[in-house]
XYZ file of N, CA and C in Angstrom:
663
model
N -29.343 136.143 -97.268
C -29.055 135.397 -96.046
C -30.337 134.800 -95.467
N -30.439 133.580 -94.427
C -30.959 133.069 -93.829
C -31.451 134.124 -92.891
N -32.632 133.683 -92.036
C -33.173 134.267 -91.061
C -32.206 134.308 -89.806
N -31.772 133.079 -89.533
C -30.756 132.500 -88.777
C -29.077 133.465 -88.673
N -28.821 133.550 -90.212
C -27.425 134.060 -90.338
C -27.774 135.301 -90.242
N -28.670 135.922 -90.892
C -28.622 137.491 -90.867
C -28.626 137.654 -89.463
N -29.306 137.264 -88.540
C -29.005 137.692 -87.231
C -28.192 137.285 -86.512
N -27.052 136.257 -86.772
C -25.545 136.026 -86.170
C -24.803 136.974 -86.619
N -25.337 137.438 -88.102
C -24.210 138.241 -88.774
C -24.433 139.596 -88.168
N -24.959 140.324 -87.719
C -25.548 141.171 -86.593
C -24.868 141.348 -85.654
N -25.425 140.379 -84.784
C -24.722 140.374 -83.201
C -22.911 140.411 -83.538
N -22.631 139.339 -84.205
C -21.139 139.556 -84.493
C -20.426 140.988 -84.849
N -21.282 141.741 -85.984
C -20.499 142.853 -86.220
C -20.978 143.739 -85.016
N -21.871 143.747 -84.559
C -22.622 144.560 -83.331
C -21.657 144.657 -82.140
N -21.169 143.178 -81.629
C -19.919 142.846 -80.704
C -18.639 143.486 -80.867
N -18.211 143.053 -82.084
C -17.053 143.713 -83.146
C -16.608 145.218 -82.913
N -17.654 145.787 -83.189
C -17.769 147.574 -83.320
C -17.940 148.170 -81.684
N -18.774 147.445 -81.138
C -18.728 148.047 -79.283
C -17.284 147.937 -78.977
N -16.563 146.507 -79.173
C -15.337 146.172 -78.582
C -14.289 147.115 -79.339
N -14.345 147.408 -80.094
C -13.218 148.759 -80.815
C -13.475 149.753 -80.451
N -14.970 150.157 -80.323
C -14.819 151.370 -80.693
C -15.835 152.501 -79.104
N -16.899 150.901 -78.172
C -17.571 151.790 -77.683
C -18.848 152.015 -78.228
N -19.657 152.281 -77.036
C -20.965 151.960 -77.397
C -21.520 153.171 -77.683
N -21.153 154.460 -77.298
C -21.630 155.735 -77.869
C -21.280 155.911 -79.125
N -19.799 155.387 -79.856
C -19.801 155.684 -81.059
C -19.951 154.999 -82.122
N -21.079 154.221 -82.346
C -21.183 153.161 -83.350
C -22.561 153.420 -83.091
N -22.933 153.599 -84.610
C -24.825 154.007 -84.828
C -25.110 152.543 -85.206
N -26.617 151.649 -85.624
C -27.233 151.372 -86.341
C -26.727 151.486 -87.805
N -26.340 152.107 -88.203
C -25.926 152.247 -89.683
C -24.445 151.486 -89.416
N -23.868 151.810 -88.827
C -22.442 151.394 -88.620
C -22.460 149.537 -88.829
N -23.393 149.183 -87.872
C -23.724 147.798 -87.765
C -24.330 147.299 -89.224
N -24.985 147.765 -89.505
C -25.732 147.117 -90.974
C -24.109 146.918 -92.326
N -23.725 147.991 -92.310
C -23.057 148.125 -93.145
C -21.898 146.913 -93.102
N -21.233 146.994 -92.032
C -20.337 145.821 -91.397
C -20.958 144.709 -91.381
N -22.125 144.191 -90.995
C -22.962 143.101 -91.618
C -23.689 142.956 -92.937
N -23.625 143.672 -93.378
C -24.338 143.299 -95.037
C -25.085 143.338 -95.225
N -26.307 143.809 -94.232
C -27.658 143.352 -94.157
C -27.799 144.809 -94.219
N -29.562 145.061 -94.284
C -30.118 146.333 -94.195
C -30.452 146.544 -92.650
N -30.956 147.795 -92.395
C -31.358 149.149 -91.301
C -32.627 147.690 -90.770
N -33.578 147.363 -91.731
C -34.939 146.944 -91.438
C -34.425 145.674 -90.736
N -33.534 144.517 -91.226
C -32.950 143.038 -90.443
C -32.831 143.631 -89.422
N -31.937 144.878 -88.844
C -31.981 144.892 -87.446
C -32.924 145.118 -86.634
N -34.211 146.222 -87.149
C -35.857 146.072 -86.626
C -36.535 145.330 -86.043
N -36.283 144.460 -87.532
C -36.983 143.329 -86.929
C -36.662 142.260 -86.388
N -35.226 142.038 -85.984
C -34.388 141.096 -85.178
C -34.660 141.666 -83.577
N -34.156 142.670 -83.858
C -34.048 143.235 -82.184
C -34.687 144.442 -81.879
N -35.359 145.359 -82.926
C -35.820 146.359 -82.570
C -35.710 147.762 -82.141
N -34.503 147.397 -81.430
C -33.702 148.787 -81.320
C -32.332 148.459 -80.638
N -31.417 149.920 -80.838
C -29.868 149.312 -80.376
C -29.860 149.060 -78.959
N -30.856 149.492 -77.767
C -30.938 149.067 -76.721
C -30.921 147.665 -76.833
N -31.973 147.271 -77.293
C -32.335 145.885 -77.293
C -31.344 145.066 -77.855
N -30.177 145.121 -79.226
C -29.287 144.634 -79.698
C -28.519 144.534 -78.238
N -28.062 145.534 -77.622
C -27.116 145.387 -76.738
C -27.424 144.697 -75.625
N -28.843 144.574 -75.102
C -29.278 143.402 -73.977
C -28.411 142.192 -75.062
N -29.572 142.000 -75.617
C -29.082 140.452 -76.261
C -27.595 140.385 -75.778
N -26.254 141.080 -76.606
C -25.450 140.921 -76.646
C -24.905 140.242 -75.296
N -25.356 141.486 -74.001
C -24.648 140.901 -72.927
C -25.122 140.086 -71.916
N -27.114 139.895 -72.459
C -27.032 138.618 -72.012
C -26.711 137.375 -72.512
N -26.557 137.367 -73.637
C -25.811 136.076 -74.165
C -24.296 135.781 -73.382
N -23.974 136.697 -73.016
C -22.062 136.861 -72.292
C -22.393 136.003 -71.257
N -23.397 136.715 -70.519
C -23.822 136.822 -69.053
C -24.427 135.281 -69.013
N -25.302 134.808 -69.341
C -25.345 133.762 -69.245
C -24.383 132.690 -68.962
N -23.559 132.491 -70.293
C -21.937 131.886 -70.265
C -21.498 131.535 -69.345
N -21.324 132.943 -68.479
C -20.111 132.815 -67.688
C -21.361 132.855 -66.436
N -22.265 133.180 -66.095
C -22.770 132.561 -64.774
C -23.221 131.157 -64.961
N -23.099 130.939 -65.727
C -23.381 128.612 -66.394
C -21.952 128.182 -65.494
N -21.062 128.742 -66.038
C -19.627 128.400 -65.772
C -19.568 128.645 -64.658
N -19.593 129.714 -63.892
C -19.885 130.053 -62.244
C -20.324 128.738 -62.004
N -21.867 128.311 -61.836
C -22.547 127.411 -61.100
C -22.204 126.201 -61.436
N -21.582 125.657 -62.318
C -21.183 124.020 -62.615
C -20.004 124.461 -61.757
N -18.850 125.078 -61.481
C -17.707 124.987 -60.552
C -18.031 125.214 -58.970
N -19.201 126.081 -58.920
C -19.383 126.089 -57.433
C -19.919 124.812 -57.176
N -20.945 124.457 -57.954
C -21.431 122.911 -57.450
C -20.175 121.649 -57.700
N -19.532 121.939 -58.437
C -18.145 120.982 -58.632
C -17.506 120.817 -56.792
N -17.498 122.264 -56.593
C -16.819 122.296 -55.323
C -17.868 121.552 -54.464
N -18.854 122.289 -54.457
C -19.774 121.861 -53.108
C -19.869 119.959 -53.234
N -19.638 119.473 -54.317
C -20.181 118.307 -54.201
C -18.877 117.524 -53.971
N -17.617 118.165 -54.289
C -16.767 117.426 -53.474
C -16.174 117.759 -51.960
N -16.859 118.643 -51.628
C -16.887 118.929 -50.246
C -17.887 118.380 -49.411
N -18.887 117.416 -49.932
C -19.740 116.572 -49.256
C -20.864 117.769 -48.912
N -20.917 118.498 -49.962
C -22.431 119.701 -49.740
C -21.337 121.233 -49.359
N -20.143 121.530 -48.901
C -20.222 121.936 -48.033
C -18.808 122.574 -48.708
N -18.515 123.566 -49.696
C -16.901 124.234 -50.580
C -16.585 124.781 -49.673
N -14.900 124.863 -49.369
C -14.298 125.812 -48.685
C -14.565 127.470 -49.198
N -14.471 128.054 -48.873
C -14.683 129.895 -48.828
C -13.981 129.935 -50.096
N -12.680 129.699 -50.067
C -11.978 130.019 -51.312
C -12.373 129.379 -52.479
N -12.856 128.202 -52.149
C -13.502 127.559 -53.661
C -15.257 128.002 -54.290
N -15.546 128.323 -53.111
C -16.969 129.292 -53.594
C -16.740 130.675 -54.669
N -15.598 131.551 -53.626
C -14.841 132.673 -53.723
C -14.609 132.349 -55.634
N -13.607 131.594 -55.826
C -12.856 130.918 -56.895
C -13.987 130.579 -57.926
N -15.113 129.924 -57.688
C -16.114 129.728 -58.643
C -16.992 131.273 -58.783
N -17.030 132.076 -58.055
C -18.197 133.763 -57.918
C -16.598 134.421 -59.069
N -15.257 134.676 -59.473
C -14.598 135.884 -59.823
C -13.960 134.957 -60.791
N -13.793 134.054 -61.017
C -12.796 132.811 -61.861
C -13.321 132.860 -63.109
N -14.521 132.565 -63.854
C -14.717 133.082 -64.843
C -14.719 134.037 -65.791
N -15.366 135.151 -64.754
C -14.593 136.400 -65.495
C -13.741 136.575 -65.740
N -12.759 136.716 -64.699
C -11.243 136.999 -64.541
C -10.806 136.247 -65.954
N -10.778 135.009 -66.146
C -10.478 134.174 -66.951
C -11.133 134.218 -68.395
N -12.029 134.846 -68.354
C -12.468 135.426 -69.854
C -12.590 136.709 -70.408
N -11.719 137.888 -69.508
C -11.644 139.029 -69.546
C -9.873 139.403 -69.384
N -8.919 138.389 -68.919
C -7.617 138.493 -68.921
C -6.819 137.506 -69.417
N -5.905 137.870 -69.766
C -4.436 137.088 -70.298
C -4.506 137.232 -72.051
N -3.376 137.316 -72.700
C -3.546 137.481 -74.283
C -3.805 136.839 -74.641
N -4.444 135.662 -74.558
C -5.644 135.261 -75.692
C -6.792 136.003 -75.709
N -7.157 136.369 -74.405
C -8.780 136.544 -73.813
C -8.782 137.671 -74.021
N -8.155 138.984 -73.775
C -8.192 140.444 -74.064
C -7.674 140.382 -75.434
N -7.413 139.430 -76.450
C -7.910 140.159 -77.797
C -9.230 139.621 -78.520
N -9.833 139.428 -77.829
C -11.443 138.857 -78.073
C -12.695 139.428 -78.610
N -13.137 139.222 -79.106
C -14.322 140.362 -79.661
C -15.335 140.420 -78.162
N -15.563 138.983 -77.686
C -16.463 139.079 -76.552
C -15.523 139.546 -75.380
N -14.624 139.443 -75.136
C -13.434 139.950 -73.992
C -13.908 141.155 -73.611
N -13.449 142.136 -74.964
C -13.698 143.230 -75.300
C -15.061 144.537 -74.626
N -15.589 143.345 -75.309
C -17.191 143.706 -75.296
C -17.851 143.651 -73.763
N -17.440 142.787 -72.898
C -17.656 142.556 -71.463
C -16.946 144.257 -70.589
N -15.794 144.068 -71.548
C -15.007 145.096 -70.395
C -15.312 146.696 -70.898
N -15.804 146.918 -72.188
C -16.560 147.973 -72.702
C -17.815 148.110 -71.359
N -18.727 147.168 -71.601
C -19.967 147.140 -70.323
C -19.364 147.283 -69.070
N -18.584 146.634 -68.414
C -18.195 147.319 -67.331
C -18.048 148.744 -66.889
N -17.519 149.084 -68.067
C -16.670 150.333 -67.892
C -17.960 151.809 -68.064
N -18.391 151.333 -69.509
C -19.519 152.603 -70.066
C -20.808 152.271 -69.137
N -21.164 153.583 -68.922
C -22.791 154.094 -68.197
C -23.879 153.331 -68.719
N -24.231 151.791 -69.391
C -25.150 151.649 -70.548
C -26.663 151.405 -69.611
N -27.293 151.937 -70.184
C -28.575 152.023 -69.107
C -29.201 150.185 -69.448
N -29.312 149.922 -70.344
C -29.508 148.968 -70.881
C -29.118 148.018 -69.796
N -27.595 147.969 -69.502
C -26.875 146.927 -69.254
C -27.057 147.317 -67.751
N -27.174 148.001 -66.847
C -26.968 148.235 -65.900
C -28.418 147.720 -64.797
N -29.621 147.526 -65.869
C -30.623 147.203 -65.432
C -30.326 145.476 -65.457
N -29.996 145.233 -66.372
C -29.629 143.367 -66.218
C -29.033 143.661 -65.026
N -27.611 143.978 -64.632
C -26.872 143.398 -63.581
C -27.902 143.909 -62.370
N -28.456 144.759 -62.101
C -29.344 145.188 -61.011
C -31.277 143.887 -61.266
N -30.744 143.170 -62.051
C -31.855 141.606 -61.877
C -31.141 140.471 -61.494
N -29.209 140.593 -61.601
C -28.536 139.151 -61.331
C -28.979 138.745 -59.786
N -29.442 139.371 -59.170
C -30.010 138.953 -57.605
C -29.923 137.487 -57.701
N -30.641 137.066 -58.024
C -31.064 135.223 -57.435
C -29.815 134.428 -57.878
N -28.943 134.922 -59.255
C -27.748 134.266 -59.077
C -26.676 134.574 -57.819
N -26.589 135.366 -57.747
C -25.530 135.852 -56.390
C -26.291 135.047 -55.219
N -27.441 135.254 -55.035
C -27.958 134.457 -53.752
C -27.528 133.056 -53.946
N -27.162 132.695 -54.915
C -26.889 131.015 -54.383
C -25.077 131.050 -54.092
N -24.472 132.338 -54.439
C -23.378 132.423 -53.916
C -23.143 132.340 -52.312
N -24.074 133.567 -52.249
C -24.128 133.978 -50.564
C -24.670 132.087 -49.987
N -25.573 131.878 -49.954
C -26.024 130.423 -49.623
C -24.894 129.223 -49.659
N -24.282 129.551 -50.445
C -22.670 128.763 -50.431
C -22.057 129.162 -49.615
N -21.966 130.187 -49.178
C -20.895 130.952 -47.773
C -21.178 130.578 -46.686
N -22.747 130.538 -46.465
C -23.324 130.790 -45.449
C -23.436 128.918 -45.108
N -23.325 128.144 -45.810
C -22.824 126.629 -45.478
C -21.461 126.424 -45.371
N -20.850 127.172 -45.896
C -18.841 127.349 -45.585
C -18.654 128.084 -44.301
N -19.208 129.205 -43.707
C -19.573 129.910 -42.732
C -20.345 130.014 -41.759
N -20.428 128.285 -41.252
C -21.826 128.735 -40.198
C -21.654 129.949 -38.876
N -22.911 130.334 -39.382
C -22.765 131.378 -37.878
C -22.010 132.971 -38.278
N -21.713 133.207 -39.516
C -21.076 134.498 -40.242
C -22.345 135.190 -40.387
N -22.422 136.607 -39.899
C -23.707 136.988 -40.328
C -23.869 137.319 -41.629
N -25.435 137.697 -41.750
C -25.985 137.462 -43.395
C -25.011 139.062 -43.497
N -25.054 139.939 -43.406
C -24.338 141.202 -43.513
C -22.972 141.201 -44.413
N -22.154 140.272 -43.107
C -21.281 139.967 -43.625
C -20.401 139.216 -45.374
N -21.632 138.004 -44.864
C -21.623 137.420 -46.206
C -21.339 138.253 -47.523
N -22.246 139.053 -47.360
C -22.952 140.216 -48.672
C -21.943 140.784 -48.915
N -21.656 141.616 -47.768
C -20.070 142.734 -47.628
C -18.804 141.814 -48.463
N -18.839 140.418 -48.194
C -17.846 139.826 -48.743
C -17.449 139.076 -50.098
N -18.794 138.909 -50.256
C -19.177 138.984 -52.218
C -19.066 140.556 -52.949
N -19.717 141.293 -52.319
C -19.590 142.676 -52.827
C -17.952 142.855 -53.039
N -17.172 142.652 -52.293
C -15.901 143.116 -51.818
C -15.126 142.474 -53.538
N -15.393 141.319 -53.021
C -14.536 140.154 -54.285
C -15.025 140.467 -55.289
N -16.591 140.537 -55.748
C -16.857 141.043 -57.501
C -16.476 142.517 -57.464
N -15.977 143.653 -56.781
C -15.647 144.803 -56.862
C -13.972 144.520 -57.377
N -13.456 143.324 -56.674
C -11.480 143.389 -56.544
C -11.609 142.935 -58.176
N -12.374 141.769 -58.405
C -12.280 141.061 -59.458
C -12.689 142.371 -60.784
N -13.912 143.043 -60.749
C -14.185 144.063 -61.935
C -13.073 144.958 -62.111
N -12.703 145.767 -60.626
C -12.149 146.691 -61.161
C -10.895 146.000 -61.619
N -10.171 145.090 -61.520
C -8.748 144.077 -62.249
C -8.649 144.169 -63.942
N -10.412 143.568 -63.912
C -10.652 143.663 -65.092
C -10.468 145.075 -66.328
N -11.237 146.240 -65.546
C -11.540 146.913 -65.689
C -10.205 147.832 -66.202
N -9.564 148.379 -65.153
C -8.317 148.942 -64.712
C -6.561 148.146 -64.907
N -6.659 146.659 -65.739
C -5.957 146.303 -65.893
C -4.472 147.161 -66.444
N -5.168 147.836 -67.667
C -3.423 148.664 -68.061
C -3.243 149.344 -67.313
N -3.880 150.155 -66.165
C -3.355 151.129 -65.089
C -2.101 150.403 -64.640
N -2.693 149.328 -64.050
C -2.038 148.570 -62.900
C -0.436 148.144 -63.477
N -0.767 147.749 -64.903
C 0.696 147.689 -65.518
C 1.418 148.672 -65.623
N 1.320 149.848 -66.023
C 1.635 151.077 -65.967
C 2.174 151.246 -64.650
N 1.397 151.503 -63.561
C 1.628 151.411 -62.278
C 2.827 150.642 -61.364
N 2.780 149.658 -61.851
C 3.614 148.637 -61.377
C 4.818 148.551 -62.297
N 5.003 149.306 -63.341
C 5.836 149.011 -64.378
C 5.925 148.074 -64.901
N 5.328 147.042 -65.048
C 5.117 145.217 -65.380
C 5.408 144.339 -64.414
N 5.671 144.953 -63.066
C 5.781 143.975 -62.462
C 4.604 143.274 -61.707
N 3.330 143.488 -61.943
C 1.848 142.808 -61.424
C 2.000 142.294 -63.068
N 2.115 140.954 -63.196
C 1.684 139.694 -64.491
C 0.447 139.931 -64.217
N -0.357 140.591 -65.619
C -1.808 140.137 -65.680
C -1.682 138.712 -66.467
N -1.009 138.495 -67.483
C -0.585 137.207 -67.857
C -0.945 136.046 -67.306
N -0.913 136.479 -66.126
C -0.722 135.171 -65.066
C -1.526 135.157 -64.340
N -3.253 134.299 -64.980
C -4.571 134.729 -64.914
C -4.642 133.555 -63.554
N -4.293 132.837 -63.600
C -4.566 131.994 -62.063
C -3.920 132.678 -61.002
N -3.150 133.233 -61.363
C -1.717 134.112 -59.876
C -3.185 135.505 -59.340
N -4.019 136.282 -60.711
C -4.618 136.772 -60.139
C -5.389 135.922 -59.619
N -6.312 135.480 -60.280
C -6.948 134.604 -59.452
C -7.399 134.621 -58.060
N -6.306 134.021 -57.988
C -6.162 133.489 -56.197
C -5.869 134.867 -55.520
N -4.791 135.670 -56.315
C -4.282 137.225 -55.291
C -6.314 137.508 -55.231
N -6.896 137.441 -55.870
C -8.148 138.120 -55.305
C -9.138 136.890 -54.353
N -9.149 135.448 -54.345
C -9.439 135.000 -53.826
C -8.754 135.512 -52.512
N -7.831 135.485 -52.266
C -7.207 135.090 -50.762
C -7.407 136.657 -50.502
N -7.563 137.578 -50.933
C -8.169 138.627 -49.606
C -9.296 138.726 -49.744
N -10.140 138.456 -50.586
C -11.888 138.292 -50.298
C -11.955 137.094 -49.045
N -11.220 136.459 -49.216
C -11.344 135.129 -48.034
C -10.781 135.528 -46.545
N -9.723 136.553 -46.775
C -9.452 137.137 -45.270
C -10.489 138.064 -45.230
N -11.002 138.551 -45.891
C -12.201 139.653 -45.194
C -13.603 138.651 -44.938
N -13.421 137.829 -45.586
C -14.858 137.038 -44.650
C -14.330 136.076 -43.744
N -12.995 135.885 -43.244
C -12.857 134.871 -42.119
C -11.748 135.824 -41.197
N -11.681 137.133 -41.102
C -10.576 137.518 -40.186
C -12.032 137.787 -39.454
N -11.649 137.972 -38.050
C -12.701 138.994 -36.949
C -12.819 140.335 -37.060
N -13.644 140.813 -37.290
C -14.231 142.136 -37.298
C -13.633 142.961 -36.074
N -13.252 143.958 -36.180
C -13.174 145.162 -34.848
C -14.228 145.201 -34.384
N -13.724 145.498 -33.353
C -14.983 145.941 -31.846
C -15.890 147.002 -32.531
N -15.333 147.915 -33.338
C -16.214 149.019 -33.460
C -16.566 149.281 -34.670
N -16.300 147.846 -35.733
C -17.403 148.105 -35.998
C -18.539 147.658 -36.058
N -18.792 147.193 -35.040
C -20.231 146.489 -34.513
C -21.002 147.868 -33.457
N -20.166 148.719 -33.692
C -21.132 150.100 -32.887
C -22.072 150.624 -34.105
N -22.163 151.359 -33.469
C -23.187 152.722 -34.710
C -22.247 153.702 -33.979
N -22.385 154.608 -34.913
C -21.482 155.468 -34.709
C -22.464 156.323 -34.144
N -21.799 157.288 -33.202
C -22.155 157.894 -31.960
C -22.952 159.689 -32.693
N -24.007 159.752 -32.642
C -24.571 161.280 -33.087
C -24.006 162.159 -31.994
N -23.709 163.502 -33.475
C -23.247 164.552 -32.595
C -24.151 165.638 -32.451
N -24.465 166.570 -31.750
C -25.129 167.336 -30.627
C -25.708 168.380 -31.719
N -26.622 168.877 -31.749
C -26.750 169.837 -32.758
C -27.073 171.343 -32.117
């Protein structure tokens, strides 16, 4: 093989084997063998299975925050600078949602592989999403021009809220069928969609209670 292919042929079976099987149970050997290649191509491609598995999910991660920011700016620029809440909302959970649900997308090798990372402890992966900072800030910065005068607090509380409704969907999808007996359509990837847009959008545009703008009151020791 090429320099080129041996290391597509890699990442592919690398993707392949997380999405079946999980990232604790698939060695280095597992991967070579399923790719064709030797122990040493993966060395010296990536160095170690930590490092295979960055690659992997920043290659995902990229993707779908590309796709994020061409739709939020889609919005903002036909809003004259300025997206409604729900279309910010709609560009921050719409991608995922949409490449992590409905039967095409959950039988995916990369589908798969996203909702494996969600789910497993990967130290690896957990340090990327704890660097996505500066992408989310241009989320919040979108709110906060949809929202004049919402405090910065708020804002935060209300992105947090929506990528929490949107993961765990992802995440927890067969519960919910189970749960519901089939009657929540994951199928029906725009119906979620919006069911998670429109209460991330009432929690950043309903009024807050009186209390909780207190601190809560210390008790006597």
């Amino acid at each position: 093989m090429s320099t080129d292919t041996t290391r597509t042929a890699i990442l592919r079976a690398a993707e392949r084997l997380y999405a079946e099987r999980g990232f604790g149970d698939v060695t280095l050997r597992d991967i070579v063998a399923s790719a064709e290649v030797n122990l040493a191509a993966v060395n010296y491609h990536f160095g170690s299975k930590d490092e295979l598995i960055t690659e992997l999910f920043v290659t995902r991660s990229i993707a779908t925050n590309r796709e994020r920011l061409n739709e939020l700016k889609a919005a903002e620029a036909a809003g004259g600078g300025r997206a409604p809440v729900e279309a910010v909302l709609r560009a921050l959970v719409g991608p995922t949602m949409r490449g992590c649900l409905g039967p095409d997308s959950q039988r995916s090798d990369a589908a798969r592989f996203m909702i494996r990372a969600s789910i497993e402890a990967i130290p690896a992966i957990r340090k990327i999403k704890n660097r996505e900072i500066d992408h989310l800030r241009k989320f919040a910065a979108a709110l906060r021009r949809s929202l004049p005068g919402k405090a910065d607090a708020e804002i935060y509380w209300g992105l947090h809220f929506a990528l929490a409704m949107a993961h765990q969907t992802v995440r927890d999808s067969e519960r919910l069928l189970r749960l519901s007996d089939g009657a929540c359509d994951l199928d029906d990837v725009d119906g979620v969609i919006e069911r998670v847009v429109s209460v991330a959008t009432l929690a950043l545009t309903a009024p807050m209670p009186a209390a909780a703008d207190k601190a809560p009151a210390r008790r006597g020791r």
